[in-house]
CSV table of N, CA and C in Angstrom, one decimal:
chain,number,residue,atom,x,y,z
A,1,UNK,N,3.7,-22.6,-26.0
A,1,UNK,CA,3.3,-21.0,-25.8
A,1,UNK,C,3.1,-20.8,-24.2
A,2,UNK,N,3.8,-19.9,-23.7
A,2,UNK,CA,3.8,-19.7,-22.2
A,2,UNK,C,2.7,-18.7,-21.9
A,3,UNK,N,2.1,-19.0,-20.7
A,3,UNK,CA,1.1,-18.1,-20.3
A,3,UNK,C,1.8,-16.9,-19.5
A,4,UNK,N,1.2,-15.6,-19.6
A,4,UNK,CA,1.6,-14.5,-19.0
A,4,UNK,C,0.6,-14.1,-18.0
A,5,UNK,N,1.0,-13.7,-16.8
A,5,UNK,CA,0.1,-13.5,-15.8
A,5,UNK,C,0.4,-12.0,-15.4
A,6,UNK,N,-0.6,-11.1,-15.3
A,6,UNK,CA,-0.5,-9.7,-15.0
A,6,UNK,C,-0.5,-9.4,-13.5
A,7,UNK,N,-0.6,-10.5,-12.6
A,7,UNK,CA,-0.7,-10.3,-11.2
A,7,UNK,C,0.3,-9.5,-10.5
A,8,UNK,N,1.6,-9.6,-11.0
A,8,UNK,CA,2.7,-8.7,-10.4
A,8,UNK,C,2.4,-7.3,-10.7
A,9,UNK,N,1.6,-6.9,-11.7
A,9,UNK,CA,1.4,-5.5,-11.9
A,9,UNK,C,0.6,-4.9,-10.9
A,10,UNK,N,-0.3,-5.7,-10.4
A,10,UNK,CA,-1.3,-5.0,-9.4
A,10,UNK,C,-1.0,-5.1,-8.0
A,11,UNK,N,0.3,-5.7,-7.6
A,11,UNK,CA,0.6,-5.8,-6.3
A,11,UNK,C,1.3,-4.6,-5.8
A,12,UNK,N,1.9,-3.8,-6.6
A,12,UNK,CA,2.8,-2.7,-6.2
A,12,UNK,C,2.1,-1.3,-6.1
A,13,UNK,N,0.9,-1.2,-6.5
A,13,UNK,CA,0.2,0.1,-6.5
A,13,UNK,C,-1.2,0.0,-5.9
A,14,UNK,N,-1.6,1.1,-5.3
A,14,UNK,CA,-2.8,1.0,-4.6
A,14,UNK,C,-3.6,2.3,-4.9
A,15,UNK,N,-4.7,2.0,-5.4
A,15,UNK,CA,-5.7,3.2,-5.8
A,15,UNK,C,-5.5,3.8,-7.0
A,16,UNK,N,-4.8,3.4,-7.9
A,16,UNK,CA,-4.6,4.1,-9.3
A,16,UNK,C,-4.4,2.8,-10.4
A,17,UNK,N,-4.5,3.4,-11.5
A,17,UNK,CA,-4.3,2.4,-12.7
A,17,UNK,C,-3.3,3.1,-13.7
A,18,UNK,N,-2.2,3.4,-13.2
A,18,UNK,CA,-1.1,3.9,-14.1
A,18,UNK,C,-0.2,2.8,-14.7
A,19,UNK,N,-0.6,2.2,-15.9
A,19,UNK,CA,0.0,1.2,-16.4
A,19,UNK,C,1.4,1.3,-16.6
A,20,UNK,N,1.9,2.4,-16.8
A,20,UNK,CA,3.3,2.5,-17.1
A,20,UNK,C,4.2,2.3,-15.8
A,21,UNK,N,3.6,2.8,-14.7
A,21,UNK,CA,4.2,2.5,-13.4
A,21,UNK,C,4.3,1.0,-13.1
A,22,UNK,N,3.1,0.5,-13.3
A,22,UNK,CA,2.9,-1.0,-13.1
A,22,UNK,C,4.0,-1.9,-13.9
A,23,UNK,N,4.1,-1.5,-15.2
A,23,UNK,CA,5.1,-2.2,-16.0
A,23,UNK,C,6.5,-2.1,-15.5
A,24,UNK,N,6.9,-0.9,-15.1
A,24,UNK,CA,8.2,-0.7,-14.5
A,24,UNK,C,8.5,-1.5,-13.3
A,25,UNK,N,7.4,-1.6,-12.4
A,25,UNK,CA,7.6,-2.5,-11.2
A,25,UNK,C,7.6,-3.9,-11.5
A,26,UNK,N,6.9,-4.3,-12.6
A,26,UNK,CA,6.8,-5.7,-13.0
A,26,UNK,C,8.1,-6.1,-13.6
A,27,UNK,N,8.8,-5.3,-14.2
A,27,UNK,CA,10.0,-5.7,-14.9
A,27,UNK,C,11.1,-5.6,-13.9
A,28,UNK,N,11.1,-5.2,-12.9
A,28,UNK,CA,12.2,-5.1,-11.8
A,28,UNK,C,12.4,-6.7,-11.3
A,29,UNK,N,13.6,-7.1,-11.4
A,29,UNK,CA,13.9,-8.6,-11.0
A,29,UNK,C,13.9,-8.6,-9.4
A,30,UNK,N,13.9,-7.6,-8.6
A,30,UNK,CA,14.1,-7.6,-7.2
A,30,UNK,C,12.8,-7.4,-6.6
A,31,UNK,N,11.7,-7.8,-7.2
A,31,UNK,CA,10.3,-7.7,-6.4
A,31,UNK,C,10.4,-8.5,-5.3
A,32,UNK,N,10.0,-7.9,-4.1
A,32,UNK,CA,10.2,-8.5,-2.8
A,32,UNK,C,9.1,-9.6,-2.6
A,33,UNK,N,9.7,-10.7,-1.9
A,33,UNK,CA,8.8,-11.8,-1.6
A,33,UNK,C,8.8,-12.0,-0.2
A,34,UNK,N,9.5,-11.2,0.5
A,34,UNK,CA,9.4,-11.3,1.9
A,34,UNK,C,9.3,-10.0,2.6
A,35,UNK,N,8.5,-9.6,3.3
A,35,UNK,CA,7.6,-10.5,4.1
A,35,UNK,C,6.4,-10.7,3.2
A,36,UNK,N,5.5,-11.8,3.4
A,36,UNK,CA,4.4,-12.0,2.6
A,36,UNK,C,3.4,-10.9,3.0
A,37,UNK,N,2.6,-10.4,2.1
A,37,UNK,CA,1.6,-9.4,2.5
A,37,UNK,C,0.4,-9.5,1.4
A,38,UNK,N,-0.7,-9.0,1.7
A,38,UNK,CA,-1.9,-8.9,1.1
A,38,UNK,C,-2.3,-7.4,0.9
A,39,UNK,N,-2.9,-7.2,-0.3
A,39,UNK,CA,-3.7,-5.9,-0.4
A,39,UNK,C,-5.0,-6.1,-0.6
A,40,UNK,N,-5.9,-5.5,0.1
A,40,UNK,CA,-7.2,-5.9,0.1
A,40,UNK,C,-8.1,-4.7,-0.3
A,41,UNK,N,-9.2,-4.8,-1.1
A,41,UNK,CA,-10.1,-3.7,-1.5
A,41,UNK,C,-11.2,-4.0,-0.7
A,42,UNK,N,-11.6,-3.1,0.4
A,42,UNK,CA,-12.7,-3.3,1.3
A,42,UNK,C,-13.9,-2.6,1.0
A,43,UNK,N,-13.9,-1.9,-0.1
A,43,UNK,CA,-15.1,-1.0,-0.5
A,43,UNK,C,-14.8,-0.2,-1.7
A,44,UNK,N,-15.6,0.8,-2.0
A,44,UNK,CA,-15.3,1.5,-3.3
A,44,UNK,C,-14.1,2.4,-3.0
A,45,UNK,N,-13.9,2.8,-1.8
A,45,UNK,CA,-12.7,3.9,-1.6
A,45,UNK,C,-11.9,3.5,-0.3
A,46,UNK,N,-12.0,2.1,0.0
A,46,UNK,CA,-11.3,1.7,1.2
A,46,UNK,C,-10.3,0.6,0.8
A,47,UNK,N,-9.1,0.6,1.4
A,47,UNK,CA,-8.2,-0.5,1.2
A,47,UNK,C,-7.6,-0.9,2.5
A,48,UNK,N,-6.9,-2.0,2.5
A,48,UNK,CA,-6.2,-2.5,3.6
A,48,UNK,C,-4.9,-3.2,3.2
A,49,UNK,N,-3.8,-3.0,3.7
A,49,UNK,CA,-2.5,-3.7,3.4
A,49,UNK,C,-2.4,-4.6,4.8
A,50,UNK,N,-2.1,-5.9,4.5
A,50,UNK,CA,-1.8,-6.7,5.7
A,50,UNK,C,-0.5,-7.5,5.4
A,51,UNK,N,0.5,-7.3,6.4
A,51,UNK,CA,1.8,-7.7,6.3
A,51,UNK,C,2.1,-8.8,7.4
A,52,UNK,N,2.6,-9.9,6.9
A,52,UNK,CA,2.9,-11.0,7.9
A,52,UNK,C,4.2,-10.7,8.6
A,53,UNK,N,4.2,-10.3,9.8
A,53,UNK,CA,5.5,-9.8,10.6
A,53,UNK,C,5.7,-10.8,11.8
A,54,UNK,N,5.5,-12.0,11.5
A,54,UNK,CA,5.7,-13.0,12.6
A,54,UNK,C,7.0,-12.9,13.3
A,55,UNK,N,7.0,-12.9,14.6
A,55,UNK,CA,8.2,-12.9,15.5
A,55,UNK,C,8.6,-11.6,15.9
A,56,UNK,N,8.0,-10.5,15.3
A,56,UNK,CA,8.5,-9.1,15.5
A,56,UNK,C,7.5,-8.6,16.5
A,57,UNK,N,8.2,-7.7,17.4
A,57,UNK,CA,7.3,-6.8,18.3
A,57,UNK,C,6.8,-5.6,17.7
A,58,UNK,N,5.8,-5.1,18.2
A,58,UNK,CA,5.3,-3.9,17.7
A,58,UNK,C,6.2,-2.7,17.7
A,59,UNK,N,7.1,-2.6,18.7
A,59,UNK,CA,8.2,-1.6,18.5
A,59,UNK,C,9.3,-1.9,17.6
A,60,UNK,N,9.4,-3.0,17.0
A,60,UNK,CA,10.4,-3.2,16.0
A,60,UNK,C,9.9,-2.9,14.6
A,61,UNK,N,8.7,-2.5,14.4
A,61,UNK,CA,8.0,-2.2,13.2
A,61,UNK,C,8.0,-0.7,13.0
A,62,UNK,N,8.0,-0.2,11.8
A,62,UNK,CA,8.0,1.3,11.6
A,62,UNK,C,7.2,1.5,10.4
A,63,UNK,N,6.3,2.5,10.2
A,63,UNK,CA,5.7,2.8,9.0
A,63,UNK,C,5.9,4.2,8.6
A,64,UNK,N,6.4,4.5,7.5
A,64,UNK,CA,6.7,5.9,7.0
A,64,UNK,C,6.0,6.3,5.7
A,65,UNK,N,5.5,7.4,5.6
A,65,UNK,CA,4.8,7.9,4.3
A,65,UNK,C,5.6,9.3,4.0
A,66,UNK,N,6.2,9.2,2.7
A,66,UNK,CA,6.9,10.2,2.3
A,66,UNK,C,6.9,10.5,0.8
A,67,UNK,N,6.2,11.5,0.2
A,67,UNK,CA,6.0,11.7,-1.2
A,67,UNK,C,5.2,10.6,-1.8
A,68,UNK,N,4.1,10.2,-1.1
A,68,UNK,CA,3.3,9.2,-1.6
A,68,UNK,C,3.8,7.8,-1.7
A,69,UNK,N,5.0,7.6,-0.9
A,69,UNK,CA,5.7,6.3,-1.0
A,69,UNK,C,5.4,5.7,0.4
A,70,UNK,N,4.7,4.8,0.8
A,70,UNK,CA,4.5,4.1,2.1
A,70,UNK,C,5.6,2.9,2.2
A,71,UNK,N,6.3,3.2,3.4
A,71,UNK,CA,7.4,2.2,3.5
A,71,UNK,C,7.1,1.5,4.9
A,72,UNK,N,7.3,0.4,4.9
A,72,UNK,CA,7.0,-0.6,6.2
A,72,UNK,C,8.4,-1.3,6.5
A,73,UNK,N,9.0,-1.0,7.6
A,73,UNK,CA,10.2,-1.6,7.8
A,73,UNK,C,10.3,-2.3,9.1
A,74,UNK,N,11.0,-3.3,9.2
A,74,UNK,CA,11.2,-4.1,10.4
A,74,UNK,C,12.7,-4.3,10.7
A,75,UNK,N,13.1,-4.1,12.0
A,75,UNK,CA,14.4,-4.4,12.4
A,75,UNK,C,14.4,-5.1,13.7
A,76,UNK,N,14.8,-6.3,13.7
A,76,UNK,CA,14.7,-7.3,14.9
A,76,UNK,C,15.8,-6.7,15.8
A,77,UNK,N,15.5,-6.5,17.1
A,77,UNK,CA,16.5,-6.1,18.1
A,77,UNK,C,17.1,-7.5,18.6
A,78,UNK,N,18.5,-7.5,18.9
A,78,UNK,CA,19.1,-8.7,19.3
A,78,UNK,C,18.4,-9.2,20.6
A,79,UNK,N,18.4,-10.5,20.5
A,79,UNK,CA,17.8,-11.2,21.8
A,79,UNK,C,19.0,-11.9,22.4
A,80,UNK,N,18.8,-12.2,23.8
A,80,UNK,CA,19.8,-13.0,24.5
A,80,UNK,C,19.7,-14.5,24.0
A,81,UNK,N,20.9,-14.7,23.6
A,81,UNK,CA,21.1,-16.1,22.9
A,81,UNK,C,21.8,-17.0,23.9
A,82,UNK,N,21.3,-17.0,25.2
A,82,UNK,CA,22.0,-17.7,26.4
A,82,UNK,C,21.9,-19.3,26.1
A,83,UNK,N,22.9,-19.8,25.5
A,83,UNK,CA,23.0,-21.2,25.3
A,83,UNK,C,21.9,-21.9,24.4
A,84,UNK,N,21.4,-21.0,23.5
A,84,UNK,CA,20.3,-21.6,22.7
A,84,UNK,C,20.9,-22.3,21.4
A,85,UNK,N,20.4,-23.6,21.4
A,85,UNK,CA,20.8,-24.2,20.1
A,85,UNK,C,19.6,-24.7,19.4
A,86,UNK,N,19.4,-24.2,18.1
A,86,UNK,CA,18.3,-24.4,17.3
A,86,UNK,C,18.5,-25.8,16.7
A,87,UNK,N,17.4,-26.5,16.9
A,87,UNK,CA,17.3,-27.8,15.9
A,87,UNK,C,16.7,-27.6,14.6
A,88,UNK,N,15.9,-26.5,14.6
A,88,UNK,CA,15.2,-26.1,13.4
A,88,UNK,C,14.8,-24.7,13.6
A,89,UNK,N,15.3,-23.7,12.7
A,89,UNK,CA,15.0,-22.3,12.8
A,89,UNK,C,14.2,-22.0,11.6
A,90,UNK,N,12.8,-22.0,11.7
A,90,UNK,CA,11.9,-21.6,10.7
A,90,UNK,C,11.3,-20.2,10.7
A,91,UNK,N,11.6,-19.5,11.7
A,91,UNK,CA,10.9,-18.2,11.9
A,91,UNK,C,12.2,-17.2,11.6
A,92,UNK,N,12.0,-16.5,10.4
A,92,UNK,CA,13.1,-15.8,9.9
A,92,UNK,C,13.7,-14.6,10.7
A,93,UNK,N,12.7,-13.7,11.2
A,93,UNK,CA,13.0,-12.5,11.8
A,93,UNK,C,14.1,-11.7,11.2
A,94,UNK,N,14.2,-11.7,9.8
A,94,UNK,CA,15.1,-11.0,9.1
A,94,UNK,C,14.5,-9.6,8.9
A,95,UNK,N,15.4,-8.6,8.9
A,95,UNK,CA,15.0,-7.2,8.6
A,95,UNK,C,14.4,-7.1,7.2
A,96,UNK,N,13.4,-6.1,7.0
A,96,UNK,CA,12.9,-6.0,5.8
A,96,UNK,C,12.4,-4.6,5.5
A,97,UNK,N,12.2,-4.1,4.3
A,97,UNK,CA,11.5,-3.0,3.9
A,97,UNK,C,10.8,-3.1,2.7
A,98,UNK,N,9.5,-2.9,3.0
A,98,UNK,CA,8.4,-3.0,2.0
A,98,UNK,C,8.0,-1.8,1.5
A,99,UNK,N,8.0,-1.4,0.2
A,99,UNK,CA,7.5,0.0,-0.2
A,99,UNK,C,6.4,-0.1,-1.2
A,100,UNK,N,5.4,0.7,-1.1
A,100,UNK,CA,4.4,0.7,-2.0
A,100,UNK,C,4.0,2.1,-2.3
A,101,UNK,N,3.9,2.4,-3.6
A,101,UNK,CA,3.4,3.7,-4.0
A,101,UNK,C,1.9,3.9,-4.0
A,102,UNK,N,1.6,5.0,-3.3
A,102,UNK,CA,0.0,5.5,-3.3
A,102,UNK,C,-0.3,6.5,-4.2
A,103,UNK,N,-1.7,6.4,-4.6
A,103,UNK,CA,-2.1,7.4,-5.4
A,103,UNK,C,-2.2,8.8,-4.5
A,104,UNK,N,-2.3,10.0,-5.2
A,104,UNK,CA,-2.3,11.3,-4.5
A,104,UNK,C,-3.5,11.4,-3.7
A,105,UNK,N,-4.6,10.6,-3.9
A,105,UNK,CA,-5.8,10.9,-3.0
A,105,UNK,C,-6.0,9.7,-1.9
A,106,UNK,N,-5.0,8.9,-1.9
A,106,UNK,CA,-5.1,7.7,-0.8
A,106,UNK,C,-4.4,8.2,0.3
A,107,UNK,N,-5.1,8.1,1.5
A,107,UNK,CA,-4.7,8.6,2.7
A,107,UNK,C,-4.5,7.4,3.7
A,108,UNK,N,-3.5,7.4,4.6
A,108,UNK,CA,-3.4,6.3,5.6
A,108,UNK,C,-4.3,6.6,6.8
A,109,UNK,N,-5.2,5.8,7.2
A,109,UNK,CA,-6.0,6.1,8.2
A,109,UNK,C,-5.7,5.6,9.5
A,110,UNK,N,-5.2,4.4,9.7
A,110,UNK,CA,-4.8,3.7,10.9
A,110,UNK,C,-3.9,2.5,10.7
A,111,UNK,N,-3.1,2.1,11.7
A,111,UNK,CA,-2.4,0.9,11.6
A,111,UNK,C,-2.6,0.1,12.9
A,112,UNK,N,-2.5,-1.2,12.8
A,112,UNK,CA,-2.9,-2.0,13.9
A,112,UNK,C,-1.9,-3.2,13.9
A,113,UNK,N,-1.5,-3.8,14.8
A,113,UNK,CA,-0.7,-5.1,14.9
A,113,UNK,C,-1.2,-6.0,15.9
A,114,UNK,N,-1.6,-7.2,15.3
A,114,UNK,CA,-2.3,-8.3,16.2
A,114,UNK,C,-2.0,-9.6,15.5
A,115,UNK,N,-1.5,-10.5,16.5
A,115,UNK,CA,-1.3,-11.8,16.1
A,115,UNK,C,-0.2,-12.0,14.9
A,116,UNK,N,0.8,-11.2,14.9
A,116,UNK,CA,1.9,-11.2,14.0
A,116,UNK,C,1.4,-10.6,12.6
A,117,UNK,N,0.2,-9.9,12.6
A,117,UNK,CA,-0.2,-9.3,11.2
A,117,UNK,C,-0.2,-7.8,11.5
A,118,UNK,N,0.4,-7.1,10.6
A,118,UNK,CA,0.5,-5.6,10.6
A,118,UNK,C,-0.7,-5.3,9.6
A,119,UNK,N,-1.7,-4.5,10.0
A,119,UNK,CA,-2.8,-3.9,9.2
A,119,UNK,C,-2.7,-2.5,9.1
A,120,UNK,N,-2.9,-2.0,7.8
A,120,UNK,CA,-2.8,-0.7,7.6
A,120,UNK,C,-4.0,-0.4,6.7
A,121,UNK,N,-4.8,0.6,7.3
A,121,UNK,CA,-6.0,0.9,6.6
A,121,UNK,C,-5.9,2.2,5.8
A,122,UNK,N,-6.4,2.2,4.6
A,122,UNK,CA,-6.2,3.3,3.6
A,122,UNK,C,-7.6,3.7,3.1
A,123,UNK,N,-7.6,5.0,2.9
A,123,UNK,CA,-9.0,5.4,2.3
A,123,UNK,C,-8.7,6.5,1.1
A,124,UNK,N,-9.4,6.3,0.1
A,124,UNK,CA,-9.4,7.3,-1.0
A,124,UNK,C,-10.2,8.5,-0.7
A,125,UNK,N,-9.7,9.7,-0.4
A,125,UNK,CA,-10.5,10.8,-0.2
A,125,UNK,C,-10.3,11.8,-1.4
A,126,UNK,N,-11.3,11.9,-2.2
A,126,UNK,CA,-11.1,12.8,-3.4
A,126,UNK,C,-11.7,14.1,-3.1
A,127,UNK,N,-11.0,15.3,-3.3
A,127,UNK,CA,-11.6,16.5,-3.1
A,127,UNK,C,-12.8,17.0,-3.8
A,128,UNK,N,-13.7,17.6,-3.3
A,128,UNK,CA,-15.0,18.0,-4.0
A,128,UNK,C,-14.8,18.4,-5.4
A,129,UNK,N,-13.8,19.3,-5.6
A,129,UNK,CA,-13.6,19.9,-6.9
A,129,UNK,C,-13.0,18.8,-8.0
A,130,UNK,N,-12.5,17.6,-7.5
A,130,UNK,CA,-12.2,16.6,-8.4
A,130,UNK,C,-13.1,15.5,-8.8
A,131,UNK,N,-14.2,15.5,-8.0
A,131,UNK,CA,-15.2,14.5,-8.2
A,131,UNK,C,-15.9,14.7,-9.5
A,132,UNK,N,-16.5,13.7,-10.1
A,132,UNK,CA,-17.1,14.0,-11.4
A,132,UNK,C,-18.4,14.8,-11.2
A,133,UNK,N,-18.8,15.6,-12.2
A,133,UNK,CA,-19.9,16.4,-12.0
A,133,UNK,C,-20.6,16.5,-13.4
A,134,UNK,N,-22.0,16.8,-13.5
A,134,UNK,CA,-22.8,17.0,-14.6
A,134,UNK,C,-22.6,18.4,-15.0
A,135,UNK,N,-22.4,18.6,-16.4
A,135,UNK,CA,-22.3,19.9,-16.9
A,135,UNK,C,-23.5,20.1,-17.7
A,136,UNK,N,-24.2,21.2,-17.3
A,136,UNK,CA,-25.5,21.6,-18.1
A,136,UNK,C,-25.2,22.0,-19.5
A,137,UNK,N,-26.2,21.6,-20.3
A,137,UNK,CA,-26.1,21.9,-21.6
A,137,UNK,C,-27.3,23.0,-22.0
A,138,UNK,N,-27.0,24.0,-22.7
A,138,UNK,CA,-27.9,24.8,-23.2
A,138,UNK,C,-28.0,26.2,-22.5
A,139,UNK,N,-29.1,26.8,-22.3
A,139,UNK,CA,-29.3,28.2,-21.9
A,139,UNK,C,-28.9,28.4,-20.4
A,140,UNK,N,-28.9,27.3,-19.6
A,140,UNK,CA,-28.4,27.3,-18.2
A,140,UNK,C,-27.0,27.9,-18.0
A,141,UNK,N,-26.1,27.5,-18.9
A,141,UNK,CA,-24.7,27.9,-18.8
A,141,UNK,C,-24.7,29.5,-19.1
A,142,UNK,N,-25.6,30.0,-20.1
A,142,UNK,CA,-25.5,31.3,-20.3
A,142,UNK,C,-26.0,32.2,-19.2
A,143,UNK,N,-27.0,31.5,-18.5
A,143,UNK,CA,-27.6,32.3,-17.1
A,143,UNK,C,-26.5,32.4,-16.1
A,144,UNK,N,-25.6,31.3,-16.0
A,144,UNK,CA,-24.6,31.4,-15.1
A,144,UNK,C,-23.5,32.5,-15.3
A,145,UNK,N,-23.1,32.6,-16.7
A,145,UNK,CA,-22.3,33.6,-17.1
A,145,UNK,C,-22.8,35.1,-16.9
A,146,UNK,N,-24.1,35.3,-17.1
A,146,UNK,CA,-24.6,36.6,-16.9
A,146,UNK,C,-24.7,36.9,-15.3
A,147,UNK,N,-24.9,36.0,-14.6
A,147,UNK,CA,-24.9,36.2,-13.1
A,147,UNK,C,-23.5,36.6,-12.5
A,148,UNK,N,-22.5,36.3,-13.2
A,148,UNK,CA,-21.1,36.3,-12.8
A,148,UNK,C,-20.6,37.7,-13.0
């Protein structure tokens, strides 16, 4: 009997629990494994995405948000290869595009790039009218209707 792990389900969405979307992403065979990245929950409504982008300059990275799809791309600019012979080339510097779907209330706060790690801070900001509220029971509701 094989063990089934659900960890791929939770890597591709941030801030929401829509199982249908998670299953769709998990069933994709082209789940990206480059570049390595972490998704951190830093509080009740705070998240951080950390992408390992070793070898890239800050100006070779781009972050786009469109229709709640956060895309992180890197395109290495050509370097002068003046007579360089690699004895071992372990730093890939290959172009990538990493896309993550965000919940409608998740907003990108800031991005920072230090020591080869791109950090993107996210915050869940729920409008007041969408927050849970207590509904009064009894005559209080009738009084509200009479005042209106």
